CSV table of C-alpha atoms and ligand atoms in Angstrom, one decimal:
chain,number,residue,atom,x,y,z
A,488,MET,CA,230.8,31.1,202.2
A,489,SER,CA,233.4,33.3,200.5
A,490,VAL,CA,237.2,33.3,201.0
A,491,GLU,CA,239.1,36.4,200.0
A,492,LYS,CA,242.9,36.6,200.0
A,493,HIS,CA,244.4,40.1,200.3
A,494,THR,CA,247.7,41.7,201.1
A,495,LEU,CA,248.5,43.5,204.4
A,496,ALA,CA,251.0,46.4,204.2
A,497,ALA,CA,250.8,46.0,200.4
A,498,GLY,CA,253.6,47.7,198.4
A,499,THR,CA,255.9,47.8,201.5
A,500,PRO,CA,258.7,45.4,202.5
A,501,TYR,CA,256.3,44.1,205.1
A,502,ALA,CA,253.7,42.9,202.7
A,503,THR,CA,252.0,39.7,203.8
A,504,PRO,CA,248.8,37.8,202.9
A,505,TYR,CA,245.7,37.8,204.9
A,506,TYR,CA,242.4,36.0,204.5
A,507,VAL,CA,238.8,37.2,205.1
A,508,ILE,CA,236.4,34.3,205.3
A,509,SER,CA,232.7,35.2,205.4
A,510,SER,CA,230.1,32.7,206.2
A,511,GLY,CA,227.2,34.9,205.0
A,512,VAL,CA,225.5,34.1,208.3
A,513,PRO,CA,225.4,36.6,211.2
A,514,GLY,CA,227.8,35.7,214.0
A,515,PRO,CA,231.0,36.7,215.7
A,516,VAL,CA,234.0,38.3,214.0
A,517,PHE,CA,237.0,36.2,214.9
A,518,MET,CA,240.6,37.2,214.2
A,519,ILE,CA,243.7,34.9,214.2
A,520,ILE,CA,247.2,36.3,213.8
A,521,SER,CA,250.4,34.3,213.8
A,522,GLY,CA,254.0,34.8,213.1
A,523,VAL,CA,254.3,38.1,214.9
A,524,HIS,CA,257.6,36.5,216.0
A,525,GLY,CA,259.7,35.0,213.1
A,526,ASN,CA,261.1,32.0,215.0
A,527,GLU,CA,257.8,30.3,215.9
A,528,PRO,CA,257.1,28.3,212.8
A,529,ALA,CA,254.5,25.7,214.0
A,530,SER,CA,252.0,28.5,214.9
A,531,SER,CA,252.1,30.0,211.4
A,532,ARG,CA,251.9,26.5,209.8
A,533,ALA,CA,248.7,25.9,211.8
A,534,ALA,CA,247.2,29.2,210.8
A,535,GLN,CA,248.1,28.7,207.1
A,536,GLY,CA,246.7,25.2,207.3
A,537,ILE,CA,243.3,26.4,208.6
A,538,ALA,CA,243.2,29.2,205.9
A,539,SER,CA,244.0,26.6,203.2
A,540,ARG,CA,241.3,24.2,204.4
A,541,LEU,CA,238.7,27.0,204.3
A,542,SER,CA,240.0,28.1,200.9
A,543,ARG,CA,239.7,24.5,199.5
A,544,GLY,CA,236.2,24.1,201.1
A,545,ASP,CA,237.5,21.2,203.3
A,546,LEU,CA,236.3,23.2,206.3
A,547,MET,CA,233.1,25.3,206.3
A,548,LEU,CA,232.5,28.5,208.3
A,549,ARG,CA,229.0,28.2,209.6
A,550,SER,CA,228.5,31.7,211.0
A,551,GLY,CA,230.3,35.0,211.4
A,552,LYS,CA,233.5,36.2,209.8
A,553,LEU,CA,237.0,34.9,210.2
A,554,ILE,CA,240.1,37.1,209.6
A,555,ILE,CA,243.5,35.2,209.4
A,556,VAL,CA,246.9,36.7,209.1
A,557,PRO,CA,249.1,33.5,209.0
A,558,LEU,CA,252.5,35.0,208.9
A,559,VAL,CA,252.6,38.6,210.1
A,560,ASN,CA,256.4,39.1,210.2
A,561,GLN,CA,257.7,37.7,206.9
A,562,ILE,CA,261.1,39.4,207.2
A,563,ALA,CA,261.8,38.0,210.7
A,564,ARG,CA,260.6,34.6,209.5
A,565,ARG,CA,263.1,34.6,206.6
A,566,LYS,CA,265.9,35.4,209.0
A,567,GLY,CA,264.6,32.9,211.5
A,568,ILE,CA,264.6,35.4,214.3
A,569,ARG,CA,262.1,36.7,216.8
A,570,GLY,CA,262.2,40.2,215.2
A,571,ASN,CA,264.0,43.4,215.9
A,572,PRO,CA,262.3,45.3,217.4
A,573,ASP,CA,260.1,42.8,219.1
A,574,LEU,CA,256.8,43.4,217.2
A,575,ASN,CA,254.8,42.2,220.2
A,576,ARG,CA,255.9,45.3,222.2
A,577,THR,CA,254.9,47.8,219.4
A,578,PHE,CA,251.0,47.6,219.5
A,579,PRO,CA,249.2,50.7,220.7
A,580,ARG,CA,249.5,51.2,224.5
A,581,GLY,CA,246.5,53.5,225.0
A,582,GLN,CA,243.4,55.0,223.3
A,583,GLY,CA,244.6,57.0,220.3
A,584,ALA,CA,248.2,56.0,220.8
A,585,PRO,CA,250.0,54.8,217.6
A,586,ALA,CA,251.4,51.4,217.0
A,587,ARG,CA,255.2,51.8,216.9
A,588,HIS,CA,256.0,49.7,213.9
A,589,PRO,CA,254.5,49.7,210.3
A,590,LEU,CA,253.6,46.0,210.7
A,591,SER,CA,251.8,46.2,214.0
A,592,ALA,CA,250.1,49.4,212.6
A,593,ALA,CA,248.9,47.4,209.6
A,594,VAL,CA,247.5,44.6,211.8
A,595,TRP,CA,245.9,47.2,214.1
A,596,GLN,CA,244.3,48.9,211.1
A,597,LEU,CA,242.9,45.6,209.9
A,598,ALA,CA,241.5,45.0,213.4
A,599,LEU,CA,239.9,48.4,213.5
A,600,ARG,CA,238.2,47.7,210.2
A,601,TYR,CA,236.7,44.4,211.3
A,602,ARG,CA,236.3,45.0,215.1
A,603,PRO,CA,236.8,41.3,216.1
A,604,SER,CA,235.2,40.2,219.3
A,605,TRP,CA,237.7,37.4,219.6
A,606,VAL,CA,241.5,37.4,218.8
A,607,LEU,CA,243.9,34.5,219.0
A,608,ASP,CA,247.6,35.4,218.7
A,609,LEU,CA,249.5,32.1,218.0
A,610,HIS,CA,253.1,31.8,219.3
A,611,GLU,CA,255.7,29.4,220.5
A,612,ALA,CA,257.9,29.5,223.6
A,613,ASN,CA,260.7,27.9,225.6
A,614,GLY,CA,260.0,25.5,228.4
A,615,LEU,CA,257.0,23.6,229.7
A,616,SER,CA,254.5,25.3,231.9
A,617,GLU,CA,253.6,22.1,233.6
A,618,LEU,CA,257.2,21.7,234.9
A,619,ASN,CA,258.1,25.4,235.5
A,620,SER,CA,255.6,28.1,236.6
A,621,LYS,CA,257.8,30.8,235.0
A,622,ARG,CA,257.6,29.2,231.5
A,623,VAL,CA,254.9,29.8,229.0
A,624,GLY,CA,255.4,26.9,226.6
A,625,GLN,CA,252.1,25.0,226.4
A,626,THR,CA,249.9,27.7,227.7
A,627,LEU,CA,246.9,30.0,226.9
A,628,ILE,CA,247.8,33.4,228.1
A,629,ILE,CA,245.1,35.9,229.1
A,630,SER,CA,245.1,39.1,231.0
A,631,PRO,CA,244.1,38.9,234.7
A,632,VAL,CA,240.6,40.3,234.1
A,633,SER,CA,239.9,38.7,230.8
A,634,ARG,CA,236.4,37.6,229.9
A,635,ALA,CA,238.0,34.8,227.9
A,636,HIS,CA,239.0,33.1,231.2
A,637,GLY,CA,236.1,30.6,231.4
A,638,LEU,CA,236.4,29.4,227.9
A,639,ALA,CA,240.2,29.3,228.0
A,640,LYS,CA,240.0,27.1,231.1
A,641,GLN,CA,237.5,24.7,229.4
A,642,ILE,CA,239.7,24.4,226.3
A,643,VAL,CA,242.8,23.7,228.4
A,644,LYS,CA,240.9,20.9,230.1
A,645,ARG,CA,239.8,19.4,226.8
A,646,MET,CA,243.2,19.6,225.3
A,647,ASN,CA,244.8,18.0,228.4
A,648,GLN,CA,242.4,15.0,228.1
A,649,THR,CA,244.1,14.1,224.9
A,650,ILE,CA,247.7,14.7,226.0
A,651,THR,CA,249.2,11.5,227.5
A,652,ASN,CA,252.6,12.9,228.4
A,653,ARG,CA,251.9,14.9,231.5
A,654,ALA,CA,254.8,17.3,230.9
A,655,TYR,CA,253.1,18.5,227.8
A,656,ARG,CA,249.9,19.6,229.4
A,657,PHE,CA,248.6,23.1,228.9
A,658,ASN,CA,248.0,25.7,231.6
A,659,ILE,CA,246.5,29.1,231.8
A,660,ARG,CA,248.9,32.0,232.5
A,661,HIS,CA,247.7,35.5,233.4
A,662,ARG,CA,249.9,38.2,232.0
A,663,GLU,CA,249.6,41.9,231.3
A,664,ARG,CA,252.2,43.5,229.2
A,665,ALA,CA,252.0,46.9,227.4
A,666,GLY,CA,252.6,46.8,223.7
A,667,THR,CA,251.4,43.2,223.2
A,668,SER,CA,248.7,42.5,220.7
A,669,ARG,CA,246.7,40.8,223.4
A,670,MET,CA,246.6,43.9,225.7
A,671,ALA,CA,245.8,46.2,222.8
A,672,PHE,CA,243.0,44.0,221.5
A,673,GLN,CA,241.5,43.6,224.9
A,674,ARG,CA,242.0,47.1,226.3
A,675,LEU,CA,241.4,49.2,223.2
A,676,LEU,CA,239.0,47.0,221.2
A,677,GLY,CA,237.2,45.2,224.0
A,678,ALA,CA,238.0,41.9,222.3
A,679,ARG,CA,238.5,38.6,224.2
A,680,ALA,CA,242.2,38.1,223.4
A,681,VAL,CA,244.2,34.9,224.0
A,682,THR,CA,247.8,34.2,223.3
A,683,VAL,CA,248.4,30.5,222.4
A,684,GLU,CA,251.8,29.1,223.1
A,685,THR,CA,253.2,25.7,222.2
A,686,CYS,CA,256.7,24.6,223.3
A,687,TRP,CA,259.6,24.6,220.9
A,688,SER,CA,261.1,21.4,222.2
A,689,LEU,CA,258.1,19.3,221.1
A,690,ASP,CA,258.0,17.6,217.7
A,691,TYR,CA,257.0,20.1,215.0
A,692,ALA,CA,254.1,18.1,213.7
A,693,LEU,CA,252.7,17.7,217.2
A,694,ARG,CA,253.0,21.5,217.8
A,695,VAL,CA,251.1,22.2,214.5
A,696,ARG,CA,248.4,19.8,215.5
A,697,LEU,CA,248.0,21.2,219.0
A,698,GLN,CA,247.9,24.8,217.7
A,699,SER,CA,245.2,23.8,215.1
A,700,GLU,CA,243.1,21.9,217.7
A,701,ILE,CA,243.1,24.9,220.1
A,702,VAL,CA,241.9,27.2,217.3
A,703,TYR,CA,239.2,24.7,216.3
A,704,HIS,CA,238.0,24.5,219.9
A,705,PHE,CA,237.6,28.2,220.0
A,706,LEU,CA,235.8,28.4,216.7
A,707,ARG,CA,233.5,25.5,217.6
A,708,SER,CA,232.7,27.2,221.0
A,709,GLN,CA,231.4,30.2,219.0
A,710,GLY,CA,229.3,28.0,216.6
A,711,MET,CA,231.6,29.0,213.7
A,712,ILE,CA,232.6,25.5,212.7
A,713,GLY,CA,231.0,22.1,213.1
B,779,LIG,ZN1,256.1,34.7,220.2
């Protein structure tokens, strides 16, 4: 296994680290991005934690290749804001269409280089999906026709078996929105793309743990970790 740390958008104000973890064994290319929005800290903490565990050798990648961008939008994070413009509306909207922001363009270029078959975009949101069908806190969001549906459903079920407070249970949401990373990855790259959302009102450490567990479930399902 090798772990390389590089810089995305190097030499620009948007520069941010990313990791390429290669198992050396044939398998899926799996991409994790987080911190597309600057005010969703638990998701980035989880992504960084996973990258750090792999870097230290505490976690081994058994097959395939894993690309992790733990904190896409450093500037928005420093300001503690979602980001202006909303980066998750600036991904390419059609074949050959450009990304509308230098950062989403850099993430898109990285994806074009590695061609992931899976992409998780880690976020946080307001509200609890179990209590309000309009809210996306505690959800896995997929597009209505996604091939990720079966696995996402299984993972929601597994997660909910460990969550004792019913209000905190996860649900699947079907959404299609132009300019999101999810739609670009699915429509234009043919990847199985899932947006992971924890709820802001939960304890920070719990959100980090839930985000991490969801990622591990996905990686395990692909035989990439033990
Ligand atoms: Zn978000």
